[in-house]
Amino acid sequence: MAVDKKFIGKQYAPFVYEVGREKIKEFAKAIGETNPLYLDEEAAKKGPHGDIVAPPTFASLYAGGPVGEMLYDKELALNLMMLVHGEQDFEFFEVARAGDTMTTNCVISDISEKSGKSFVTAETMTTNQNGRPVVKARWTFVIRG
Amino acid sequence: MNFDDIKIGDAITEGKHPVGKYQPHYYAGASLDFNPIHIDPEFGKMVGLGGNILHGLCTLAFAAKTCVDYAGGDPASLKRLKARFSKPVKPLETVIVAGKIIAKEGDTATAEFGASTNKGENQVLTNGIAEFRKI
């Protein structure tokens, strides 16, 4: 079933996420990371950021929060059984540090159809507690037939 | 690799990421994405995926690791990471990330990359672009 294009432009409430120290380590371990800047406080203290920082795609958690809300949006009614992630584009402005508070705004930027598939794209912009941009992202999902 | 030493045509050091049987479960717990297509093989079969599949963002996390490792290990050096999830990754496959530097201008170097499984036959990430900044 086609996704109604009238939802292009729909925005979701700003999503606030505090980057947890242990969550960074948990995420890093789950993706097979061994980088001490993510996992070792002592090494990270001597490193370029003075404390542990998150791997780049940790943005999936803080920037992905409102995207999850979109995926489960009852009004949009996406067929999650047939939904897969199609494309992802992250633009990184600043690293995410343990203790940072991220605020992410999310808008549905495109809905289209091609070869019997539906495509839904969300754009997110995340800023930290200092009001500085952290990550801008485009998330494209495909609903298969 | 120091930014100043990056040259057009350089290969990104290949990254090999074995996907264990329970990798989708570990990633589900870490990312809070518990979509059954990732953690339930029976559900994955039912919806025509042939079993449970790894999260695209986990494959992209592997690509990010390969890129950051190449750039010297500081995630601040990664300016952009983009890719298409062309085919699903299944448990017990190995994701191989490979790329090369295609442009360098000012404080930005750009690489094209892709990821494959099954000895390069199955392209799982395509149209990959990674940008590195001088730090």
PDB file of C-alpha atoms in Angstrom:
ATOM      1  CA  MET A   1       0.000   0.000   0.000  1.00  0.00           C
ATOM      2  CA  ALA A   2       1.336   3.406  -1.016  1.00  0.00           C
ATOM      3  CA  VAL A   3       2.384   5.821   1.700  1.00  0.00           C
ATOM      4  CA  ASP A   4       0.389   9.061   1.494  1.00  0.00           C
ATOM      5  CA  LYS A   5       2.562  11.925   0.239  1.00  0.00           C
ATOM      6  CA  LYS A   6       0.586  14.353   2.397  1.00  0.00           C
ATOM      7  CA  PHE A   7       2.906  13.392   5.270  1.00  0.00           C
ATOM      8  CA  ILE A   8       5.907  15.049   3.580  1.00  0.00           C
ATOM      9  CA  GLY A   9       6.836  17.889   5.920  1.00  0.00           C
ATOM     10  CA  LYS A  10       5.481  16.204   9.044  1.00  0.00           C
ATOM     11  CA  GLN A  11       7.669  17.009  12.030  1.00  0.00           C
ATOM     12  CA  TYR A  12       8.213  15.103  15.239  1.00  0.00           C
ATOM     13  CA  ALA A  13       8.685  16.566  18.695  1.00  0.00           C
ATOM     14  CA  PRO A  14      12.336  17.359  19.499  1.00  0.00           C
ATOM     15  CA  PHE A  15      13.958  14.237  20.945  1.00  0.00           C
ATOM     16  CA  VAL A  16      16.289  14.769  23.895  1.00  0.00           C
ATOM     17  CA  TYR A  17      18.953  12.159  24.698  1.00  0.00           C
ATOM     18  CA  GLU A  18      21.743  12.218  27.248  1.00  0.00           C
ATOM     19  CA  VAL A  19      24.799  10.326  26.051  1.00  0.00           C
ATOM     20  CA  GLY A  20      25.630   7.781  28.741  1.00  0.00           C
ATOM     21  CA  ARG A  21      29.188   6.747  29.491  1.00  0.00           C
ATOM     22  CA  GLU A  22      28.360   3.066  29.883  1.00  0.00           C
ATOM     23  CA  LYS A  23      26.011   3.159  26.887  1.00  0.00           C
ATOM     24  CA  ILE A  24      28.907   4.341  24.702  1.00  0.00           C
ATOM     25  CA  LYS A  25      30.995   1.365  25.851  1.00  0.00           C
ATOM     26  CA  GLU A  26      28.102  -1.052  25.423  1.00  0.00           C
ATOM     27  CA  PHE A  27      27.483   0.196  21.884  1.00  0.00           C
ATOM     28  CA  ALA A  28      31.181   0.158  21.007  1.00  0.00           C
ATOM     29  CA  LYS A  29      31.537  -3.431  22.203  1.00  0.00           C
ATOM     30  CA  ALA A  30      28.404  -4.501  20.299  1.00  0.00           C
ATOM     31  CA  ILE A  31      29.927  -3.304  17.010  1.00  0.00           C
ATOM     32  CA  GLY A  32      33.249  -5.002  17.685  1.00  0.00           C
ATOM     33  CA  GLU A  33      35.148  -1.807  18.507  1.00  0.00           C
ATOM     34  CA  THR A  34      38.452  -1.894  20.331  1.00  0.00           C
ATOM     35  CA  ASN A  35      39.305   1.819  19.960  1.00  0.00           C
ATOM     36  CA  PRO A  36      40.452   3.086  23.399  1.00  0.00           C
ATOM     37  CA  LEU A  37      38.885   6.512  22.702  1.00  0.00           C
ATOM     38  CA  TYR A  38      35.485   4.794  23.098  1.00  0.00           C
ATOM     39  CA  LEU A  39      36.314   2.229  25.754  1.00  0.00           C
ATOM     40  CA  ASP A  40      39.159   3.246  28.021  1.00  0.00           C
ATOM     41  CA  GLU A  41      38.750   6.305  30.252  1.00  0.00           C
ATOM     42  CA  GLU A  42      42.426   6.513  31.151  1.00  0.00           C
ATOM     43  CA  ALA A  43      43.592   6.375  27.539  1.00  0.00           C
ATOM     44  CA  ALA A  44      40.806   8.728  26.419  1.00  0.00           C
ATOM     45  CA  LYS A  45      41.803  11.303  29.061  1.00  0.00           C
ATOM     46  CA  LYS A  46      45.221  11.550  27.434  1.00  0.00           C
ATOM     47  CA  GLY A  47      43.648  11.637  23.963  1.00  0.00           C
ATOM     48  CA  PRO A  48      42.324  14.476  21.787  1.00  0.00           C
ATOM     49  CA  HIS A  49      38.934  14.831  23.546  1.00  0.00           C
ATOM     50  CA  GLY A  50      39.886  14.496  27.216  1.00  0.00           C
ATOM     51  CA  ASP A  51      37.230  11.844  27.883  1.00  0.00           C
ATOM     52  CA  ILE A  52      35.594   8.942  26.102  1.00  0.00           C
ATOM     53  CA  VAL A  53      33.603   9.820  22.993  1.00  0.00           C
ATOM     54  CA  ALA A  54      31.041   7.835  21.035  1.00  0.00           C
ATOM     55  CA  PRO A  55      31.706   5.966  17.782  1.00  0.00           C
ATOM     56  CA  PRO A  56      30.243   7.911  14.814  1.00  0.00           C
ATOM     57  CA  THR A  57      27.192   5.725  14.275  1.00  0.00           C
ATOM     58  CA  PHE A  58      26.215   6.005  17.939  1.00  0.00           C
ATOM     59  CA  ALA A  59      24.150   8.776  16.305  1.00  0.00           C
ATOM     60  CA  SER A  60      21.738   5.931  15.504  1.00  0.00           C
ATOM     61  CA  LEU A  61      20.640   6.222  19.142  1.00  0.00           C
ATOM     62  CA  TYR A  62      20.284   9.949  19.743  1.00  0.00           C
ATOM     63  CA  ALA A  63      19.503  11.099  16.192  1.00  0.00           C
ATOM     64  CA  GLY A  64      17.523   7.918  15.470  1.00  0.00           C
ATOM     65  CA  GLY A  65      15.141   8.423  18.405  1.00  0.00           C
ATOM     66  CA  PRO A  66      12.561  10.497  16.537  1.00  0.00           C
ATOM     67  CA  VAL A  67      13.070   8.366  13.413  1.00  0.00           C
ATOM     68  CA  GLY A  68      11.862   5.395  15.454  1.00  0.00           C
ATOM     69  CA  GLU A  69       8.858   7.474  16.414  1.00  0.00           C
ATOM     70  CA  MET A  70       8.185   8.066  12.712  1.00  0.00           C
ATOM     71  CA  LEU A  71       8.494   4.355  11.911  1.00  0.00           C
ATOM     72  CA  TYR A  72       5.890   3.518  14.560  1.00  0.00           C
ATOM     73  CA  ASP A  73       3.676   6.548  13.754  1.00  0.00           C
ATOM     74  CA  LYS A  74       0.113   5.176  13.639  1.00  0.00           C
ATOM     75  CA  GLU A  75      -1.012   7.989  11.345  1.00  0.00           C
ATOM     76  CA  LEU A  76       1.708   7.116   8.805  1.00  0.00           C
ATOM     77  CA  ALA A  77       0.934   3.387   9.287  1.00  0.00           C
ATOM     78  CA  LEU A  78       4.074   1.972   7.652  1.00  0.00           C
ATOM     79  CA  ASN A  79       4.074  -1.773   7.050  1.00  0.00           C
ATOM     80  CA  LEU A  80       6.960  -2.622   9.359  1.00  0.00           C
ATOM     81  CA  MET A  81       6.954  -6.259   8.299  1.00  0.00           C
ATOM     82  CA  MET A  82       7.992  -5.199   4.806  1.00  0.00           C
ATOM     83  CA  LEU A  83      10.221  -2.301   5.831  1.00  0.00           C
ATOM     84  CA  VAL A  84      14.002  -2.331   5.460  1.00  0.00           C
ATOM     85  CA  HIS A  85      16.603   0.409   5.777  1.00  0.00           C
ATOM     86  CA  GLY A  86      17.495   1.623   2.270  1.00  0.00           C
ATOM     87  CA  GLU A  87      20.079   4.382   2.615  1.00  0.00           C
ATOM     88  CA  GLN A  88      21.799   6.369   5.309  1.00  0.00           C
ATOM     89  CA  ASP A  89      23.743   9.597   5.183  1.00  0.00           C
ATOM     90  CA  PHE A  90      25.438  11.048   8.282  1.00  0.00           C
ATOM     91  CA  GLU A  91      27.191  14.401   8.284  1.00  0.00           C
ATOM     92  CA  PHE A  92      29.245  14.815  11.452  1.00  0.00           C
ATOM     93  CA  PHE A  93      30.100  18.244  12.845  1.00  0.00           C
ATOM     94  CA  GLU A  94      31.316  17.401  16.325  1.00  0.00           C
ATOM     95  CA  VAL A  95      32.014  14.245  18.330  1.00  0.00           C
ATOM     96  CA  ALA A  96      29.524  13.052  20.952  1.00  0.00           C
ATOM     97  CA  ARG A  97      30.985  13.020  24.447  1.00  0.00           C
ATOM     98  CA  ALA A  98      29.805  11.135  27.517  1.00  0.00           C
ATOM     99  CA  GLY A  99      27.382  13.435  29.339  1.00  0.00           C
ATOM    100  CA  ASP A 100      26.363  15.465  26.267  1.00  0.00           C
ATOM    101  CA  THR A 101      22.672  16.238  25.946  1.00  0.00           C
ATOM    102  CA  MET A 102      21.547  15.940  22.348  1.00  0.00           C
ATOM    103  CA  THR A 103      18.377  17.433  20.912  1.00  0.00           C
ATOM    104  CA  THR A 104      17.199  16.099  17.569  1.00  0.00           C
ATOM    105  CA  ASN A 105      14.580  17.521  15.253  1.00  0.00           C
ATOM    106  CA  CYS A 106      13.058  15.240  12.641  1.00  0.00           C
ATOM    107  CA  VAL A 107      10.994  15.915   9.539  1.00  0.00           C
ATOM    108  CA  ILE A 108       9.686  13.618   6.811  1.00  0.00           C
ATOM    109  CA  SER A 109      11.473  15.052   3.790  1.00  0.00           C
ATOM    110  CA  ASP A 110      10.301  12.711   1.029  1.00  0.00           C
ATOM    111  CA  ILE A 111       7.820   9.967   0.193  1.00  0.00           C
ATOM    112  CA  SER A 112       7.952   8.304  -3.204  1.00  0.00           C
ATOM    113  CA  GLU A 113       7.099   5.159  -5.173  1.00  0.00           C
ATOM    114  CA  LYS A 114       9.287   3.197  -7.558  1.00  0.00           C
ATOM    115  CA  SER A 115       8.919  -0.284  -9.047  1.00  0.00           C
ATOM    116  CA  GLY A 116       6.164  -1.210  -6.617  1.00  0.00           C
ATOM    117  CA  LYS A 117       8.178  -0.106  -3.587  1.00  0.00           C
ATOM    118  CA  SER A 118       7.567   2.856  -1.291  1.00  0.00           C
ATOM    119  CA  PHE A 119      10.405   5.070  -0.094  1.00  0.00           C
ATOM    120  CA  VAL A 120      10.184   7.232   3.006  1.00  0.00           C
ATOM    121  CA  THR A 121      12.992   9.645   3.901  1.00  0.00           C
ATOM    122  CA  ALA A 122      13.444  11.488   7.183  1.00  0.00           C
ATOM    123  CA  GLU A 123      15.928  14.256   7.855  1.00  0.00           C
ATOM    124  CA  THR A 124      17.270  14.887  11.310  1.00  0.00           C
ATOM    125  CA  MET A 125      19.385  17.649  12.777  1.00  0.00           C
ATOM    126  CA  THR A 126      21.012  17.174  16.158  1.00  0.00           C
ATOM    127  CA  THR A 127      22.527  19.875  18.349  1.00  0.00           C
ATOM    128  CA  ASN A 128      24.268  19.480  21.685  1.00  0.00           C
ATOM    129  CA  GLN A 129      23.753  21.298  24.992  1.00  0.00           C
ATOM    130  CA  ASN A 130      25.954  24.142  23.721  1.00  0.00           C
ATOM    131  CA  GLY A 131      23.638  24.675  20.761  1.00  0.00           C
ATOM    132  CA  ARG A 132      26.303  23.467  18.347  1.00  0.00           C
ATOM    133  CA  PRO A 133      25.448  21.150  15.452  1.00  0.00           C
ATOM    134  CA  VAL A 134      26.508  17.534  16.006  1.00  0.00           C
ATOM    135  CA  VAL A 135      24.971  15.421  13.256  1.00  0.00           C
ATOM    136  CA  LYS A 136      22.748  16.017  10.266  1.00  0.00           C
ATOM    137  CA  ALA A 137      21.311  12.816   8.834  1.00  0.00           C
ATOM    138  CA  ARG A 138      19.097  11.439   6.090  1.00  0.00           C
ATOM    139  CA  TRP A 139      17.362   8.134   6.730  1.00  0.00           C
ATOM    140  CA  THR A 140      15.698   6.346   3.823  1.00  0.00           C
ATOM    141  CA  PHE A 141      13.463   3.344   4.346  1.00  0.00           C
ATOM    142  CA  VAL A 142      12.039   1.015   1.737  1.00  0.00           C
ATOM    143  CA  ILE A 143       8.719  -0.744   2.080  1.00  0.00           C
ATOM    144  CA  ARG A 144       8.917  -3.782  -0.160  1.00  0.00           C
ATOM    145  CA  GLY A 145       5.801  -4.435  -2.299  1.00  0.00           C
TER     146      GLY A 145
ATOM    147  CA  MET B   1      47.179   7.725   8.402  1.00  0.00           C
ATOM    148  CA  ASN B   2      47.836  11.413   8.910  1.00  0.00           C
ATOM    149  CA  PHE B   3      45.521  13.682   6.880  1.00  0.00           C
ATOM    150  CA  ASP B   4      48.457  15.362   5.152  1.00  0.00           C
ATOM    151  CA  ASP B   5      49.692  11.965   3.953  1.00  0.00           C
ATOM    152  CA  ILE B   6      46.378  10.969   2.322  1.00  0.00           C
ATOM    153  CA  LYS B   7      46.688  10.924  -1.478  1.00  0.00           C
ATOM    154  CA  ILE B   8      44.117  10.507  -4.242  1.00  0.00           C
ATOM    155  CA  GLY B   9      44.074   6.845  -5.300  1.00  0.00           C
ATOM    156  CA  ASP B  10      45.105   5.540  -1.871  1.00  0.00           C
ATOM    157  CA  ALA B  11      43.259   2.427  -0.774  1.00  0.00           C
ATOM    158  CA  ILE B  12      41.416   2.523   2.536  1.00  0.00           C
ATOM    159  CA  THR B  13      42.854  -0.266   4.660  1.00  0.00           C
ATOM    160  CA  GLU B  14      40.404  -3.128   4.198  1.00  0.00           C
ATOM    161  CA  GLY B  15      38.279  -3.930   7.233  1.00  0.00           C
ATOM    162  CA  LYS B  16      37.047  -7.452   7.956  1.00  0.00           C
ATOM    163  CA  HIS B  17      34.107  -7.797  10.300  1.00  0.00           C
ATOM    164  CA  PRO B  18      32.908 -11.328  11.068  1.00  0.00           C
ATOM    165  CA  VAL B  19      29.194 -11.443  11.893  1.00  0.00           C
ATOM    166  CA  GLY B  20      28.524 -13.961  14.631  1.00  0.00           C
ATOM    167  CA  LYS B  21      25.288 -15.880  14.908  1.00  0.00           C
ATOM    168  CA  TYR B  22      24.086 -13.525  17.650  1.00  0.00           C
ATOM    169  CA  GLN B  23      25.546 -10.268  16.291  1.00  0.00           C
ATOM    170  CA  PRO B  24      22.064  -8.945  15.370  1.00  0.00           C
ATOM    171  CA  HIS B  25      20.991  -9.604  18.969  1.00  0.00           C
ATOM    172  CA  TYR B  26      23.988  -7.733  20.402  1.00  0.00           C
ATOM    173  CA  TYR B  27      23.324  -4.831  18.063  1.00  0.00           C
ATOM    174  CA  ALA B  28      19.601  -4.883  18.863  1.00  0.00           C
ATOM    175  CA  GLY B  29      20.397  -4.520  22.552  1.00  0.00           C
ATOM    176  CA  ALA B  30      22.907  -1.734  21.977  1.00  0.00           C
ATOM    177  CA  SER B  31      20.815   0.214  19.468  1.00  0.00           C
ATOM    178  CA  LEU B  32      17.366  -0.598  20.914  1.00  0.00           C
ATOM    179  CA  ASP B  33      16.202  -1.722  17.476  1.00  0.00           C
ATOM    180  CA  PHE B  34      14.393  -4.980  18.232  1.00  0.00           C
ATOM    181  CA  ASN B  35      12.579  -5.279  14.897  1.00  0.00           C
ATOM    182  CA  PRO B  36      11.883  -9.048  14.611  1.00  0.00           C
ATOM    183  CA  ILE B  37      13.450  -9.168  11.122  1.00  0.00           C
ATOM    184  CA  HIS B  38      16.778  -8.791  12.952  1.00  0.00           C
ATOM    185  CA  ILE B  39      16.347 -11.167  15.860  1.00  0.00           C
ATOM    186  CA  ASP B  40      13.841 -13.823  14.817  1.00  0.00           C
ATOM    187  CA  PRO B  41      14.954 -16.213  12.025  1.00  0.00           C
ATOM    188  CA  GLU B  42      11.417 -17.617  11.638  1.00  0.00           C
ATOM    189  CA  PHE B  43       9.961 -14.136  11.241  1.00  0.00           C
ATOM    190  CA  GLY B  44      12.686 -13.274   8.727  1.00  0.00           C
ATOM    191  CA  LYS B  45      11.719 -16.336   6.657  1.00  0.00           C
ATOM    192  CA  MET B  46       8.050 -15.469   6.862  1.00  0.00           C
ATOM    193  CA  VAL B  47       8.621 -12.009   5.361  1.00  0.00           C
ATOM    194  CA  GLY B  48      10.793 -13.350   2.542  1.00  0.00           C
ATOM    195  CA  LEU B  49      14.261 -12.468   3.861  1.00  0.00           C
ATOM    196  CA  GLY B  50      15.369 -16.073   4.229  1.00  0.00           C
ATOM    197  CA  GLY B  51      16.088 -15.678   7.925  1.00  0.00           C
ATOM    198  CA  ASN B  52      17.040 -12.872  10.304  1.00  0.00           C
ATOM    199  CA  ILE B  53      19.248 -10.139   8.872  1.00  0.00           C
ATOM    200  CA  LEU B  54      21.774  -7.793  10.426  1.00  0.00           C
ATOM    201  CA  HIS B  55      20.767  -4.163  10.979  1.00  0.00           C
ATOM    202  CA  GLY B  56      21.961  -1.965   8.105  1.00  0.00           C
ATOM    203  CA  LEU B  57      23.246   0.502  10.681  1.00  0.00           C
ATOM    204  CA  CYS B  58      25.423  -2.223  12.196  1.00  0.00           C
ATOM    205  CA  THR B  59      27.014  -2.825   8.798  1.00  0.00           C
ATOM    206  CA  LEU B  60      27.462   0.942   8.540  1.00  0.00           C
ATOM    207  CA  ALA B  61      29.065   0.944  12.007  1.00  0.00           C
ATOM    208  CA  PHE B  62      31.600  -1.577  10.641  1.00  0.00           C
ATOM    209  CA  ALA B  63      32.259   0.779   7.712  1.00  0.00           C
ATOM    210  CA  ALA B  64      32.703   3.696  10.122  1.00  0.00           C
ATOM    211  CA  LYS B  65      35.234   1.637  12.101  1.00  0.00           C
ATOM    212  CA  THR B  66      37.184   0.841   8.927  1.00  0.00           C
ATOM    213  CA  CYS B  67      37.201   4.539   7.953  1.00  0.00           C
ATOM    214  CA  VAL B  68      38.126   5.889  11.393  1.00  0.00           C
ATOM    215  CA  ASP B  69      40.860   3.264  11.807  1.00  0.00           C
ATOM    216  CA  TYR B  70      42.263   4.286   8.414  1.00  0.00           C
ATOM    217  CA  ALA B  71      42.224   7.964   9.415  1.00  0.00           C
ATOM    218  CA  GLY B  72      44.234   7.305  12.571  1.00  0.00           C
ATOM    219  CA  GLY B  73      41.596   6.348  15.113  1.00  0.00           C
ATOM    220  CA  ASP B  74      39.987   9.668  16.077  1.00  0.00           C
ATOM    221  CA  PRO B  75      36.261   9.695  15.157  1.00  0.00           C
ATOM    222  CA  ALA B  76      36.455  13.505  14.826  1.00  0.00           C
ATOM    223  CA  SER B  77      38.238  12.918  11.512  1.00  0.00           C
ATOM    224  CA  LEU B  78      35.079  11.441   9.958  1.00  0.00           C
ATOM    225  CA  LYS B  79      33.077  14.254   8.398  1.00  0.00           C
ATOM    226  CA  ARG B  80      30.506  12.301   6.448  1.00  0.00           C
ATOM    227  CA  LEU B  81      29.438   8.691   5.988  1.00  0.00           C
ATOM    228  CA  LYS B  82      26.839   7.664   3.452  1.00  0.00           C
ATOM    229  CA  ALA B  83      25.830   4.353   1.902  1.00  0.00           C
ATOM    230  CA  ARG B  84      23.032   2.359   0.338  1.00  0.00           C
ATOM    231  CA  PHE B  85      22.009  -0.914   1.967  1.00  0.00           C
ATOM    232  CA  SER B  86      21.842  -2.939  -1.245  1.00  0.00           C
ATOM    233  CA  LYS B  87      21.547  -6.442   0.126  1.00  0.00           C
ATOM    234  CA  PRO B  88      21.006  -7.846   3.593  1.00  0.00           C
ATOM    235  CA  VAL B  89      23.844  -9.215   5.698  1.00  0.00           C
ATOM    236  CA  LYS B  90      23.120 -12.558   7.339  1.00  0.00           C
ATOM    237  CA  PRO B  91      24.593 -14.004  10.517  1.00  0.00           C
ATOM    238  CA  LEU B  92      27.785 -16.051  10.005  1.00  0.00           C
ATOM    239  CA  GLU B  93      28.867 -13.960   7.008  1.00  0.00           C
ATOM    240  CA  THR B  94      31.934 -11.714   7.059  1.00  0.00           C
ATOM    241  CA  VAL B  95      31.556  -8.089   6.030  1.00  0.00           C
ATOM    242  CA  ILE B  96      34.551  -6.759   4.099  1.00  0.00           C
ATOM    243  CA  VAL B  97      34.785  -2.980   3.766  1.00  0.00           C
ATOM    244  CA  ALA B  98      37.019  -1.569   1.049  1.00  0.00           C
ATOM    245  CA  GLY B  99      37.434   1.826  -0.553  1.00  0.00           C
ATOM    246  CA  LYS B 100      39.777   4.377  -2.025  1.00  0.00           C
ATOM    247  CA  ILE B 101      40.419   8.085  -1.868  1.00  0.00           C
ATOM    248  CA  ILE B 102      38.906   9.817  -4.901  1.00  0.00           C
ATOM    249  CA  ALA B 103      39.335  13.503  -4.057  1.00  0.00           C
ATOM    250  CA  LYS B 104      41.218  15.803  -1.739  1.00  0.00           C
ATOM    251  CA  GLU B 105      40.602  19.501  -1.507  1.00  0.00           C
ATOM    252  CA  GLY B 106      41.545  21.857   1.279  1.00  0.00           C
ATOM    253  CA  ASP B 107      40.776  20.206   4.602  1.00  0.00           C
ATOM    254  CA  THR B 108      38.557  17.447   3.172  1.00  0.00           C
ATOM    255  CA  ALA B 109      39.463  14.104   1.612  1.00  0.00           C
ATOM    256  CA  THR B 110      36.731  12.008  -0.003  1.00  0.00           C
ATOM    257  CA  ALA B 111      36.658   8.230  -0.346  1.00  0.00           C
ATOM    258  CA  GLU B 112      34.365   5.898  -2.210  1.00  0.00           C
ATOM    259  CA  PHE B 113      33.711   2.668  -0.394  1.00  0.00           C
ATOM    260  CA  GLY B 114      31.634  -0.463  -0.518  1.00  0.00           C
ATOM    261  CA  ALA B 115      31.100  -3.513   1.611  1.00  0.00           C
ATOM    262  CA  SER B 116      30.609  -7.096   0.568  1.00  0.00           C
ATOM    263  CA  THR B 117      30.180 -10.564   1.977  1.00  0.00           C
ATOM    264  CA  ASN B 118      30.884 -14.003   0.546  1.00  0.00           C
ATOM    265  CA  LYS B 119      34.355 -13.153  -0.780  1.00  0.00           C
ATOM    266  CA  GLY B 120      33.227  -9.985  -2.483  1.00  0.00           C
ATOM    267  CA  GLU B 121      30.394 -11.530  -4.480  1.00  0.00           C
ATOM    268  CA  ASN B 122      27.571 -10.051  -2.465  1.00  0.00           C
ATOM    269  CA  GLN B 123      27.647  -6.236  -2.407  1.00  0.00           C
ATOM    270  CA  VAL B 124      25.867  -5.252   0.797  1.00  0.00           C
ATOM    271  CA  LEU B 125      26.842  -1.576   0.938  1.00  0.00           C
ATOM    272  CA  THR B 126      27.066   0.370  -2.316  1.00  0.00           C
ATOM    273  CA  ASN B 127      27.404   4.032  -3.307  1.00  0.00           C
ATOM    274  CA  GLY B 128      29.429   4.542  -0.135  1.00  0.00           C
ATOM    275  CA  ILE B 129      30.994   7.947   0.427  1.00  0.00           C
ATOM    276  CA  ALA B 130      33.222   8.807   3.376  1.00  0.00           C
ATOM    277  CA  GLU B 131      34.667  12.259   3.908  1.00  0.00           C
ATOM    278  CA  PHE B 132      37.599  12.916   6.192  1.00  0.00           C
ATOM    279  CA  ARG B 133      38.510  16.241   7.722  1.00  0.00           C
ATOM    280  CA  LYS B 134      41.889  17.472   8.795  1.00  0.00           C
ATOM    281  CA  ILE B 135      42.026  17.531  12.584  1.00  0.00           C
TER     282      ILE B 135
END
